[in-house]
């Protein structure tokens, strides 16, 4: 069989969306649009403006803002090298020498990343290139040992050569708070009236184990308030906005939990963490491996544990509320009071914590029904020092991120999903003269805002009406020679089968009047 024939026989590969990603399709996308439109409207009424940061940013930004030790940064990010330069890597052994020189000079000029890691890599590359050059070209009759040296040097030279970073490491964003803070600094937003209120929506990427309500590409709608004071009314109004949004979306069974995690000082959270660690050490043997590890690395995270057998133990641990400093205590009390003033119903959950140092005071989470174990639709809280950590001026901040996939899932579970979009009018036409009229009618009806289906080829009336029903059309507009001649069009109500004759003008008026 010839190669061409073989190719023909071979069945083309069928592609599927990558695990953890999915297509959002009609009619669901109508619901997504409705939710997003509601966010634009509600957030707008609270004085927020939309920011659309890029989908990828330097890996370093997320490592700093989200934290290098978090699961998100340490194992869930989609990271790649962004090569801005047109550098050709060597294909033949004779090209390594020139390539090494090129890389060394680009590094000196700062045209490839001047990181410590890259410097080490280039040094190793150079060292093994030298050893390789020394073993090369010994001609025939080399000994076994010489051959092994040559092979070893070659292998290591190629190894290090391939590891030189030709461009900076970038990552698909796993969340957007880091980008918003970066943008706040980059665009000198501290010079605008404070605080600056921004919201965003769009896809986020985390390499997690996919399951219901957990995807690798998922969508968040979030907001941040940056700058200005950390007045408790700001926290309360942000939460009020969230609850208004969920309410307008029709989300059922929402529960708001709040907590205060104080601030990172010895007389506040640090003191509490020390006490917590002390208590945890006493019960260490009864805890699982993850929690045991966290006693050292991040005792607060033990409170997050969902393990059944740890629950009774955790219930006996000290509460942070009893260890807050006076300012944080006052702030927390005021946030609760401000929520009450706004009629926002909340529950206190002393186990609601955040693992990073710059999170402080108010933290909150909202759960909704119909989501199984992934029932958190929103997480948020106050942070201090994040903008500074990214090189900006001292700036207060608070924000939240809503999991839009879960929000949609919950709406669908409670019957708030979108119905398939039918057509208002299906135009059943026959004959060439009728076709020209049909095109004009479709244009006029669409301009008037109706959903219109105009079949591209002529169909017998019976067949056309069948299609019209299948598409969920409310009316069929029947256009044949008779209709065109008389100027009286036939409109059939597909639910009742009633027909009426109308002039073009009367038809528009009739449809508008419905
Ligand atoms: P979880 O505990 O559910 O993993 P998280 O603490 O990682 O959530 P955040 O980083 O605070 O979540 O993100 C805010 C919201 O984004 C979550 O409450 C959730 O609704 C949603 N979310 C987070 N990760 C995913 C994911 N992989 N797929 C779908 N939604 C997600
Ligand atoms: Mg998570």
Short mmCIF file of C-alpha atoms and ligand atoms in Angstrom, two decimals:
data_model
loop_
_atom_site.label_atom_id
_atom_site.label_comp_id
_atom_site.label_asym_id
_atom_site.label_seq_id
_atom_site.Cartn_x
_atom_site.Cartn_y
_atom_site.Cartn_z
CA UNK A 1 0.00 0.00 0.00
CA UNK A 2 1.34 3.42 -0.87
CA UNK A 3 1.94 5.96 1.85
CA UNK A 4 -0.87 8.14 0.55
CA UNK A 5 -3.33 5.24 0.56
CA UNK A 6 -2.25 4.28 4.07
CA UNK A 7 -2.88 7.83 5.23
CA UNK A 8 -6.37 7.70 3.74
CA UNK A 9 -7.20 4.47 5.56
CA UNK A 10 -6.02 5.83 8.88
CA UNK A 11 -8.94 7.26 10.81
CA UNK A 12 -8.32 10.85 11.84
CA UNK A 13 -7.89 11.31 15.57
CA UNK A 14 -10.93 12.55 17.43
CA UNK A 15 -10.13 15.24 19.91
CA UNK A 16 -11.67 15.81 23.29
CA UNK A 17 -11.44 18.76 25.64
CA UNK A 18 -8.51 18.29 28.02
CA UNK A 19 -9.31 16.69 31.38
CA UNK A 20 -10.58 19.29 33.81
CA UNK A 21 -11.63 21.69 31.03
CA UNK A 22 -15.00 21.76 29.31
CA UNK A 23 -17.11 23.48 26.68
CA UNK A 24 -19.82 25.73 27.98
CA UNK A 25 -22.69 25.31 25.55
CA UNK A 26 -26.12 26.73 24.82
CA UNK A 27 -28.51 26.89 26.55
CA UNK A 28 -26.19 26.97 29.62
CA UNK A 29 -24.20 29.90 28.25
CA UNK A 30 -27.37 32.02 28.44
CA UNK A 31 -27.34 31.43 32.20
CA UNK A 32 -23.62 32.28 32.38
CA UNK A 33 -24.35 35.52 30.56
CA UNK A 34 -27.24 36.34 32.85
CA UNK A 35 -25.06 35.79 35.94
CA UNK A 36 -22.25 37.91 34.51
CA UNK A 37 -24.67 40.65 33.48
CA UNK A 38 -26.07 40.65 37.02
CA UNK A 39 -22.53 41.06 38.39
CA UNK A 40 -21.85 44.02 36.07
CA UNK A 41 -25.10 45.66 37.17
CA UNK A 42 -24.94 45.01 40.92
CA UNK A 43 -21.23 45.79 41.29
CA UNK A 44 -21.76 48.94 39.22
CA UNK A 45 -24.40 50.17 41.64
CA UNK A 46 -21.81 49.86 44.44
CA UNK A 47 -19.32 52.00 42.53
CA UNK A 48 -17.03 49.24 41.26
CA UNK A 49 -15.31 49.38 37.87
CA UNK A 50 -14.23 46.38 35.84
CA UNK A 51 -10.58 45.41 35.41
CA UNK A 52 -9.48 42.85 32.83
CA UNK A 53 -5.96 41.72 33.69
CA UNK A 54 -4.03 39.35 31.44
CA UNK A 55 -4.48 35.59 31.68
CA UNK A 56 -0.77 35.00 32.24
CA UNK A 57 1.73 36.81 34.41
CA UNK A 58 5.27 36.18 35.69
CA UNK A 59 5.33 33.04 37.82
CA UNK A 60 7.16 35.10 40.41
CA UNK A 61 4.10 37.35 40.92
CA UNK A 62 1.96 34.40 41.99
CA UNK A 63 4.76 32.81 43.98
CA UNK A 64 5.01 35.99 46.04
CA UNK A 65 1.35 36.90 46.31
CA UNK A 66 -0.22 33.49 46.74
CA UNK A 67 2.76 32.03 48.57
CA UNK A 68 5.42 29.60 47.40
CA UNK A 69 4.44 26.95 49.95
CA UNK A 70 0.75 26.83 49.03
CA UNK A 71 -0.58 23.91 46.98
CA UNK A 72 -1.60 26.38 44.31
CA UNK A 73 1.93 27.60 43.66
CA UNK A 74 3.91 24.51 44.56
CA UNK A 75 2.01 22.07 42.34
CA UNK A 76 -1.08 23.42 40.65
CA UNK A 77 0.15 26.14 38.31
CA UNK A 78 0.46 25.85 34.55
CA UNK A 79 3.90 27.28 34.02
CA UNK A 80 5.92 27.67 30.86
CA UNK A 81 8.88 29.57 29.53
CA UNK A 82 7.96 32.63 27.54
CA UNK A 83 10.69 32.86 24.91
CA UNK A 84 10.69 36.31 23.45
CA UNK A 85 13.88 35.67 21.50
CA UNK A 86 14.35 33.83 18.29
CA UNK A 87 17.16 31.62 19.52
CA UNK A 88 17.76 28.33 17.78
CA UNK A 89 18.91 25.55 20.06
CA UNK A 90 21.70 23.38 18.66
CA UNK A 91 20.80 20.41 16.50
CA UNK A 92 24.31 19.12 15.77
CA UNK A 93 27.29 18.59 18.06
CA UNK A 94 29.29 21.16 16.11
CA UNK A 95 26.83 23.91 17.12
CA UNK A 96 27.16 23.64 20.92
CA UNK A 97 30.25 25.79 21.10
CA UNK A 98 28.65 28.77 19.31
CA UNK A 99 25.45 28.27 21.24
CA UNK A 100 27.27 28.40 24.57
CA UNK A 101 28.94 31.66 23.59
CA UNK A 102 25.63 33.13 22.49
CA UNK A 103 23.90 32.17 25.73
CA UNK A 104 26.77 33.58 27.81
CA UNK A 105 26.68 36.91 26.03
CA UNK A 106 22.86 37.15 26.19
CA UNK A 107 23.05 36.44 29.90
CA UNK A 108 25.64 39.18 30.42
CA UNK A 109 23.45 41.65 28.51
CA UNK A 110 20.41 40.64 30.53
CA UNK A 111 18.54 39.47 27.46
CA UNK A 112 17.82 36.13 29.05
CA UNK A 113 16.74 35.85 32.70
CA UNK A 114 19.57 36.84 35.06
CA UNK A 115 18.54 34.53 37.85
CA UNK A 116 20.83 32.66 40.16
CA UNK A 117 19.47 29.41 38.79
CA UNK A 118 20.18 30.41 35.21
CA UNK A 119 23.69 31.50 36.09
CA UNK A 120 24.41 28.11 37.69
CA UNK A 121 22.93 26.30 34.72
CA UNK A 122 25.07 28.21 32.24
CA UNK A 123 28.18 27.54 34.35
CA UNK A 124 27.41 23.83 34.37
CA UNK A 125 26.77 23.92 30.64
CA UNK A 126 30.12 25.61 30.10
CA UNK A 127 31.98 23.20 32.37
CA UNK A 128 30.62 20.10 30.65
CA UNK A 129 31.11 21.64 27.25
CA UNK A 130 34.79 22.00 28.06
CA UNK A 131 35.03 18.39 29.20
CA UNK A 132 33.18 17.29 26.12
CA UNK A 133 35.50 19.28 23.86
CA UNK A 134 38.48 17.65 25.56
CA UNK A 135 37.19 14.14 24.82
CA UNK A 136 35.97 14.89 21.31
CA UNK A 137 37.86 14.27 18.13
CA UNK A 138 40.21 11.64 19.56
CA UNK A 139 39.64 9.75 16.34
CA UNK A 140 39.35 5.98 16.07
CA UNK A 141 40.83 3.49 18.44
CA UNK A 142 39.73 5.09 21.67
CA UNK A 143 39.55 2.92 24.74
CA UNK A 144 36.37 1.89 26.46
CA UNK A 145 37.10 4.31 29.32
CA UNK A 146 37.67 7.18 26.93
CA UNK A 147 34.42 6.38 25.19
CA UNK A 148 32.54 6.37 28.48
CA UNK A 149 34.02 9.73 29.42
CA UNK A 150 32.99 11.11 26.07
CA UNK A 151 29.45 9.78 26.44
CA UNK A 152 29.15 11.09 29.97
CA UNK A 153 30.37 14.56 29.05
CA UNK A 154 28.08 14.71 26.04
CA UNK A 155 25.07 13.66 28.08
CA UNK A 156 25.72 16.25 30.78
CA UNK A 157 26.48 19.03 28.35
CA UNK A 158 23.16 18.46 26.55
CA UNK A 159 21.36 18.13 29.90
CA UNK A 160 22.52 21.56 31.10
CA UNK A 161 22.19 23.16 27.70
CA UNK A 162 18.51 22.28 27.59
CA UNK A 163 17.94 23.70 31.04
CA UNK A 164 19.04 27.24 30.26
CA UNK A 165 16.03 29.51 30.59
CA UNK A 166 15.83 31.56 27.41
CA UNK A 167 12.87 33.56 28.66
CA UNK A 168 11.09 34.32 31.89
CA UNK A 169 8.84 31.76 33.54
CA UNK A 170 5.18 32.69 33.21
CA UNK A 171 2.07 31.03 34.59
CA UNK A 172 -1.59 30.92 33.72
CA UNK A 173 -3.26 32.79 36.55
CA UNK A 174 -4.59 30.57 39.35
CA UNK A 175 -6.43 33.55 40.85
CA UNK A 176 -6.62 37.28 40.14
CA UNK A 177 -5.96 39.17 43.38
CA UNK A 178 -2.23 39.22 42.61
CA UNK A 179 -2.88 40.73 39.17
CA UNK A 180 -5.25 43.36 40.54
CA UNK A 181 -2.65 44.46 43.12
CA UNK A 182 0.06 44.45 40.46
CA UNK A 183 -2.14 46.65 38.25
CA UNK A 184 -2.93 48.99 41.17
CA UNK A 185 0.79 49.61 41.59
CA UNK A 186 1.67 49.65 37.89
CA UNK A 187 -0.97 52.28 37.08
CA UNK A 188 -0.33 54.40 40.17
CA UNK A 189 -3.87 53.95 41.33
CA UNK A 190 -2.91 55.18 44.79
CA UNK A 191 -3.18 58.64 43.23
CA UNK A 192 -6.87 58.13 42.48
CA UNK A 193 -9.51 58.85 45.13
CA UNK A 194 -9.22 56.02 47.67
CA UNK A 195 -10.32 53.36 48.05
CA UNK A 196 -10.21 52.01 44.50
CA UNK A 197 -12.99 49.49 43.86
CA UNK A 198 -12.37 46.96 41.12
CA UNK A 199 -14.04 43.75 39.97
CA UNK A 200 -13.08 41.10 37.42
CA UNK A 201 -14.43 37.94 35.88
CA UNK A 202 -12.81 35.24 33.81
CA UNK A 203 -11.03 31.90 33.70
CA UNK A 204 -8.50 30.72 36.28
CA UNK A 205 -6.25 27.67 36.01
CA UNK A 206 -5.23 25.16 38.65
CA UNK A 207 -3.97 21.63 38.09
CA UNK A 208 -6.30 20.01 40.61
CA UNK A 209 -7.98 16.61 40.60
CA UNK A 210 -11.17 17.21 38.58
CA UNK A 211 -14.49 16.35 40.23
CA UNK A 212 -17.95 17.85 40.54
CA UNK A 213 -17.50 21.58 41.06
CA UNK A 214 -13.72 21.35 40.67
CA UNK A 215 -12.10 21.96 37.31
CA UNK A 216 -8.68 22.82 35.96
CA UNK A 217 -10.03 25.73 34.01
CA UNK A 218 -12.70 27.35 36.12
CA UNK A 219 -14.21 30.80 36.31
CA UNK A 220 -14.19 33.38 39.04
CA UNK A 221 -16.02 36.62 39.55
CA UNK A 222 -14.19 38.68 42.12
CA UNK A 223 -13.71 42.15 43.53
CA UNK A 224 -11.07 44.02 45.49
CA UNK A 225 -11.16 47.26 47.45
CA UNK A 226 -7.69 48.79 47.64
CA UNK A 227 -6.45 51.80 49.55
CA UNK A 228 -8.20 54.04 52.03
CA UNK A 229 -8.94 53.06 55.61
CA UNK A 230 -9.86 49.59 56.89
CA UNK A 231 -13.14 50.88 58.30
CA UNK A 232 -15.48 48.00 59.24
CA UNK A 233 -18.19 49.56 57.04
CA UNK A 234 -16.04 48.70 54.01
CA UNK A 235 -16.00 45.01 54.95
CA UNK A 236 -19.73 45.04 55.60
CA UNK A 237 -20.63 46.84 52.40
CA UNK A 238 -18.53 44.44 50.33
CA UNK A 239 -20.35 41.50 51.90
CA UNK A 240 -23.70 43.26 51.44
CA UNK A 241 -22.88 43.65 47.74
CA UNK A 242 -22.07 39.94 47.48
CA UNK A 243 -25.30 38.87 49.14
CA UNK A 244 -27.28 41.27 46.92
CA UNK A 245 -25.62 39.73 43.88
CA UNK A 246 -26.41 36.16 44.97
CA UNK A 247 -29.95 37.20 45.74
CA UNK A 248 -30.43 38.79 42.31
CA UNK A 249 -29.04 35.64 40.70
CA UNK A 250 -31.65 33.60 42.57
CA UNK A 251 -29.10 31.48 44.43
CA UNK A 252 -30.81 29.27 47.03
CA UNK A 253 -29.75 28.25 50.51
CA UNK A 254 -26.82 30.64 50.82
CA UNK A 255 -25.04 30.73 54.15
CA UNK A 256 -22.54 33.39 55.06
CA UNK A 257 -19.85 32.47 57.60
CA UNK A 258 -17.52 35.07 59.02
CA UNK A 259 -14.54 35.15 61.34
CA UNK A 260 -11.70 37.42 62.32
CA UNK A 261 -8.16 36.10 62.19
CA UNK A 262 -6.62 39.17 63.82
CA UNK A 263 -3.30 40.42 62.59
CA UNK A 264 0.22 39.02 62.52
CA UNK A 265 1.53 40.21 65.90
CA UNK A 266 2.62 38.53 69.13
CA UNK A 267 -0.28 40.00 71.09
CA UNK A 268 -2.75 38.80 68.45
CA UNK A 269 -2.68 35.99 65.87
CA UNK A 270 0.94 34.94 66.45
CA UNK A 271 0.20 34.45 70.11
CA UNK A 272 -2.85 32.41 69.24
CA UNK A 273 -0.91 30.28 66.74
CA UNK A 274 1.70 29.52 69.40
CA UNK A 275 -1.03 28.47 71.82
CA UNK A 276 -2.72 26.41 69.12
CA UNK A 277 0.53 24.63 68.29
CA UNK A 278 1.05 23.86 71.98
CA UNK A 279 -2.41 22.32 72.24
CA UNK A 280 -2.00 20.43 68.97
CA UNK A 281 1.27 18.89 70.13
CA UNK A 282 -0.61 17.39 73.09
CA UNK A 283 -2.95 15.51 70.76
CA UNK A 284 -0.49 14.97 67.91
CA UNK A 285 -0.77 11.16 67.99
CA UNK A 286 -4.49 11.27 67.36
CA UNK A 287 -4.15 13.41 64.23
CA UNK A 288 -3.65 12.33 60.64
CA UNK A 289 -0.38 12.76 58.77
CA UNK A 290 -1.42 16.03 57.06
CA UNK A 291 -2.44 17.69 60.29
CA UNK A 292 0.67 16.41 62.07
CA UNK A 293 2.81 18.08 59.43
CA UNK A 294 0.79 21.29 59.69
CA UNK A 295 1.45 21.60 63.43
CA UNK A 296 4.91 22.70 62.37
CA UNK A 297 4.29 24.42 59.04
CA UNK A 298 0.89 26.09 59.46
CA UNK A 299 -1.16 25.14 62.54
CA UNK A 300 -4.10 27.32 61.46
CA UNK A 301 -4.66 25.04 58.50
CA UNK A 302 -5.41 22.13 60.84
CA UNK A 303 -8.70 23.91 61.58
CA UNK A 304 -9.58 23.43 57.88
CA UNK A 305 -9.45 19.65 58.21
CA UNK A 306 -12.42 17.75 56.87
CA UNK A 307 -11.26 14.39 58.30
CA UNK A 308 -14.08 12.80 60.30
CA UNK A 309 -11.94 11.47 63.14
CA UNK A 310 -10.23 14.81 63.71
CA UNK A 311 -13.43 16.78 64.24
CA UNK A 312 -13.93 15.95 67.91
CA UNK A 313 -10.32 16.87 68.66
CA UNK A 314 -10.51 20.15 66.76
CA UNK A 315 -13.67 21.08 68.66
CA UNK A 316 -11.63 21.23 71.89
CA UNK A 317 -8.96 23.61 70.53
CA UNK A 318 -8.74 27.26 71.63
CA UNK A 319 -10.67 29.86 69.63
CA UNK A 320 -8.91 32.81 68.00
CA UNK A 321 -11.66 35.20 69.15
CA UNK A 322 -10.32 34.80 72.70
CA UNK A 323 -6.83 35.83 71.62
CA UNK A 324 -7.41 38.88 69.44
CA UNK A 325 -5.74 42.18 70.37
CA UNK A 326 -8.05 45.01 71.41
CA UNK A 327 -8.03 46.74 68.01
CA UNK A 328 -8.86 43.56 66.13
CA UNK A 329 -11.55 42.68 68.65
CA UNK A 330 -13.15 46.12 68.23
CA UNK A 331 -12.89 45.87 64.46
CA UNK A 332 -14.59 42.48 64.42
CA UNK A 333 -17.41 43.64 66.68
CA UNK A 334 -17.92 46.67 64.46
CA UNK A 335 -18.03 44.53 61.28
CA UNK A 336 -20.78 42.42 62.84
CA UNK A 337 -22.67 45.54 63.87
CA UNK A 338 -22.33 47.00 60.37
CA UNK A 339 -23.65 43.76 58.87
CA UNK A 340 -26.66 43.92 61.18
CA UNK A 341 -27.32 47.53 60.14
CA UNK A 342 -27.52 46.25 56.56
CA UNK A 343 -29.76 43.31 57.43
CA UNK A 344 -27.10 40.79 56.35
CA UNK A 345 -27.55 37.46 58.11
CA UNK A 346 -24.30 35.75 59.10
CA UNK A 347 -22.97 32.87 61.11
CA UNK A 348 -19.72 32.97 63.01
CA UNK A 349 -17.29 30.17 62.29
CA UNK A 350 -14.13 30.27 64.37
CA UNK A 351 -12.54 27.64 62.15
CA UNK A 352 -12.62 29.82 59.04
CA UNK A 353 -8.96 30.73 58.52
CA UNK A 354 -6.43 31.76 55.89
CA UNK A 355 -2.95 30.36 55.73
CA UNK A 356 -0.91 33.41 54.71
CA UNK A 357 0.62 36.09 56.88
CA UNK A 358 -0.84 39.08 55.09
CA UNK A 359 -4.43 37.96 55.55
CA UNK A 360 -5.92 39.74 58.50
CA UNK A 361 -9.08 40.42 60.43
CA UNK A 362 -12.28 39.73 58.49
CA UNK A 363 -12.51 36.44 56.61
CA UNK A 364 -15.70 35.08 55.12
CA UNK A 365 -17.09 32.26 53.04
CA UNK A 366 -20.44 31.61 51.41
CA UNK A 367 -21.87 28.19 50.78
CA UNK A 368 -24.87 27.28 48.65
CA UNK A 369 -27.07 24.23 48.23
CA UNK A 370 -26.86 21.42 45.73
CA UNK A 371 -23.09 21.24 45.51
CA UNK A 372 -22.12 18.24 47.62
CA UNK A 373 -18.77 18.60 49.31
CA UNK A 374 -17.53 21.42 47.05
CA UNK A 375 -20.15 23.77 48.44
CA UNK A 376 -18.09 26.93 48.90
CA UNK A 377 -19.18 29.40 46.21
CA UNK A 378 -17.17 32.30 47.52
CA UNK A 379 -14.20 33.02 49.73
CA UNK A 380 -12.85 36.36 50.78
CA UNK A 381 -11.19 38.50 53.35
CA UNK A 382 -9.11 41.42 54.35
CA UNK A 383 -5.40 41.59 53.65
CA UNK A 384 -2.71 43.99 54.57
CA UNK A 385 0.75 44.19 53.13
CA UNK A 386 0.06 42.39 49.86
CA UNK A 387 0.53 45.55 47.77
CA UNK A 388 3.75 46.24 49.71
CA UNK A 389 4.90 42.69 49.13
CA UNK A 390 4.61 43.43 45.41
CA UNK A 391 6.63 46.62 45.67
CA UNK A 392 3.84 49.16 46.21
CA UNK A 393 3.06 51.61 49.02
CA UNK A 394 1.40 50.42 52.27
CA UNK A 395 -2.19 49.72 51.20
CA UNK A 396 -5.21 48.20 52.90
CA UNK A 397 -7.14 45.64 50.93
CA UNK A 398 -10.17 43.40 51.05
CA UNK A 399 -11.69 41.20 48.39
CA UNK A 400 -13.54 38.06 47.45
CA UNK A 401 -13.63 35.49 44.67
CA UNK A 402 -16.80 33.70 43.63
CA UNK A 403 -16.54 30.30 41.95
CA UNK A 404 -18.80 30.93 38.98
CA UNK A 405 -18.93 27.27 37.93
CA UNK A 406 -20.30 26.33 41.33
CA UNK A 407 -22.70 29.25 41.37
CA UNK A 408 -24.11 28.11 38.01
CA UNK A 409 -24.24 24.48 39.15
CA UNK A 410 -26.23 25.45 42.22
CA UNK A 411 -28.65 27.56 40.17
CA UNK A 412 -29.18 24.64 37.80
CA UNK A 413 -29.70 22.18 40.65
CA UNK A 414 -32.43 24.36 42.07
CA UNK A 415 -34.21 24.63 38.74
CA UNK A 416 -32.92 28.08 37.83
CA UNK A 417 -31.15 26.84 34.74
CA UNK A 418 -31.74 28.32 31.31
CA UNK A 419 -34.31 26.78 28.98
CA UNK A 420 -33.26 26.18 25.38
CA UNK A 421 -33.75 29.35 23.36
CA UNK A 422 -36.51 28.76 20.80
CA UNK A 423 -37.39 31.06 17.90
CA UNK A 424 -40.09 33.67 17.84
CA UNK A 425 -40.78 33.27 14.17
CA UNK A 426 -39.92 30.55 11.68
CA UNK A 427 -40.40 31.72 8.10
CA UNK A 428 -41.84 28.97 5.92
CA UNK A 429 -41.41 30.17 2.35
CA UNK A 430 -42.03 28.57 -1.05
CA UNK A 431 -41.19 29.96 -4.46
CA UNK A 432 -38.63 32.45 -5.67
CA UNK A 433 -40.79 35.54 -5.28
CA UNK A 434 -41.73 34.49 -1.77
CA UNK A 435 -38.04 33.97 -0.94
CA UNK A 436 -37.18 37.61 -1.68
CA UNK A 437 -40.05 38.70 0.55
CA UNK A 438 -38.94 36.21 3.22
CA UNK A 439 -35.43 37.71 3.30
CA UNK A 440 -36.89 41.19 3.74
CA UNK A 441 -39.32 39.97 6.41
CA UNK A 442 -36.47 38.25 8.31
CA UNK A 443 -34.44 41.45 8.23
CA UNK A 444 -37.30 43.60 9.50
CA UNK A 445 -38.29 41.16 12.25
CA UNK A 446 -34.68 40.79 13.44
CA UNK A 447 -34.25 44.55 13.47
CA UNK A 448 -37.30 44.68 15.68
CA UNK A 449 -35.54 42.28 18.04
CA UNK A 450 -37.31 38.99 17.27
CA UNK A 451 -35.49 35.67 17.03
CA UNK A 452 -36.05 34.55 13.46
CA UNK A 453 -35.18 31.38 11.56
CA UNK A 454 -35.08 31.61 7.78
CA UNK A 455 -34.49 28.20 6.17
CA UNK A 456 -31.70 28.48 3.59
CA UNK A 457 -33.38 26.14 1.09
CA UNK A 458 -36.98 25.73 0.01
CA UNK A 459 -39.01 23.24 2.02
CA UNK A 460 -42.52 21.89 1.51
CA UNK A 461 -44.82 23.64 3.98
CA UNK A 462 -45.42 20.44 5.97
CA UNK A 463 -41.68 19.84 6.39
CA UNK A 464 -41.08 23.49 7.25
CA UNK A 465 -43.72 23.46 9.99
CA UNK A 466 -42.20 20.29 11.42
CA UNK A 467 -38.78 21.99 11.64
CA UNK A 468 -40.37 25.08 13.14
CA UNK A 469 -41.82 23.02 16.01
CA UNK A 470 -38.54 21.17 16.57
CA UNK A 471 -36.79 24.50 17.01
CA UNK A 472 -39.35 25.55 19.60
CA UNK A 473 -40.76 28.36 17.46
CA UNK A 474 -43.79 30.26 18.68
CA UNK A 475 -45.02 31.25 15.23
CA UNK A 476 -44.60 30.20 11.65
CA UNK A 477 -44.85 32.94 9.08
CA UNK A 478 -46.12 31.33 5.91
CA UNK A 479 -45.09 33.01 2.68
CA UNK A 480 -46.18 31.56 -0.67
CA UNK A 481 -47.23 33.05 -4.00
CA UNK A 482 -50.71 33.87 -2.66
CA UNK A 483 -49.36 35.80 0.30
CA UNK A 484 -46.89 37.78 -1.79
CA UNK A 485 -49.56 38.66 -4.34
CA UNK A 486 -52.19 39.74 -1.84
CA UNK A 487 -49.77 41.38 0.61
CA UNK A 488 -51.57 39.52 3.39
CA UNK A 489 -49.23 37.17 5.21
CA UNK A 490 -50.26 34.06 7.10
CA UNK A 491 -49.12 33.79 10.72
CA UNK A 492 -49.64 30.45 12.42
CA UNK A 493 -49.49 30.12 16.20
CA UNK A 494 -47.74 26.78 16.63
CA UNK A 495 -49.06 26.17 20.15
CA UNK A 496 -52.76 26.65 19.24
CA UNK A 497 -52.59 26.02 15.47
CA UNK A 498 -54.62 29.21 14.95
CA UNK A 499 -53.90 31.09 11.74
CA UNK A 500 -54.49 34.68 10.86
CA UNK A 501 -53.86 36.89 7.83
CA UNK A 502 -51.96 40.09 8.48
CA UNK A 503 -50.31 42.81 6.44
CA UNK A 504 -46.60 43.28 7.08
CA UNK A 505 -47.25 46.32 9.25
CA UNK A 506 -50.04 44.62 11.19
CA UNK A 507 -47.79 41.58 11.74
CA UNK A 508 -45.08 43.65 13.42
CA UNK A 509 -47.65 45.43 15.55
CA UNK A 510 -49.25 42.13 16.52
CA UNK A 511 -45.94 40.52 17.55
CA UNK A 512 -44.87 43.60 19.46
CA UNK A 513 -48.16 43.66 21.31
CA UNK A 514 -47.67 40.15 22.71
P1 LIG B 1 -11.70 25.03 47.82
O1 LIG B 1 -11.53 24.92 49.29
O2 LIG B 1 -13.08 24.67 47.37
O3 LIG B 1 -10.63 24.37 47.05
P2 LIG B 1 -10.23 27.46 47.59
O4 LIG B 1 -9.98 27.86 48.98
O5 LIG B 1 -9.16 26.83 46.79
O6 LIG B 1 -11.58 26.58 47.49
P3 LIG B 1 -10.30 30.16 46.59
O7 LIG B 1 -8.90 30.11 46.10
O8 LIG B 1 -10.63 30.98 47.77
O9 LIG B 1 -10.83 28.69 46.79
O10 LIG B 1 -11.26 30.56 45.37
C1 LIG B 1 -12.57 31.11 45.58
C2 LIG B 1 -13.65 30.22 44.99
O11 LIG B 1 -13.28 29.74 43.71
C3 LIG B 1 -13.95 28.98 45.79
O12 LIG B 1 -14.83 29.25 46.85
C4 LIG B 1 -14.59 28.08 44.74
O13 LIG B 1 -15.97 28.39 44.61
C5 LIG B 1 -13.89 28.47 43.48
N1 LIG B 1 -12.88 27.48 43.09
C6 LIG B 1 -11.63 27.33 43.59
N2 LIG B 1 -10.98 26.32 42.96
C7 LIG B 1 -11.85 25.84 42.02
C8 LIG B 1 -11.78 24.80 41.02
N3 LIG B 1 -10.69 24.07 40.85
N4 LIG B 1 -12.87 24.58 40.25
C9 LIG B 1 -14.00 25.32 40.41
N5 LIG B 1 -14.12 26.31 41.31
C10 LIG B 1 -13.06 26.57 42.11
MG1 LIG B 2 -8.61 24.85 46.54
#
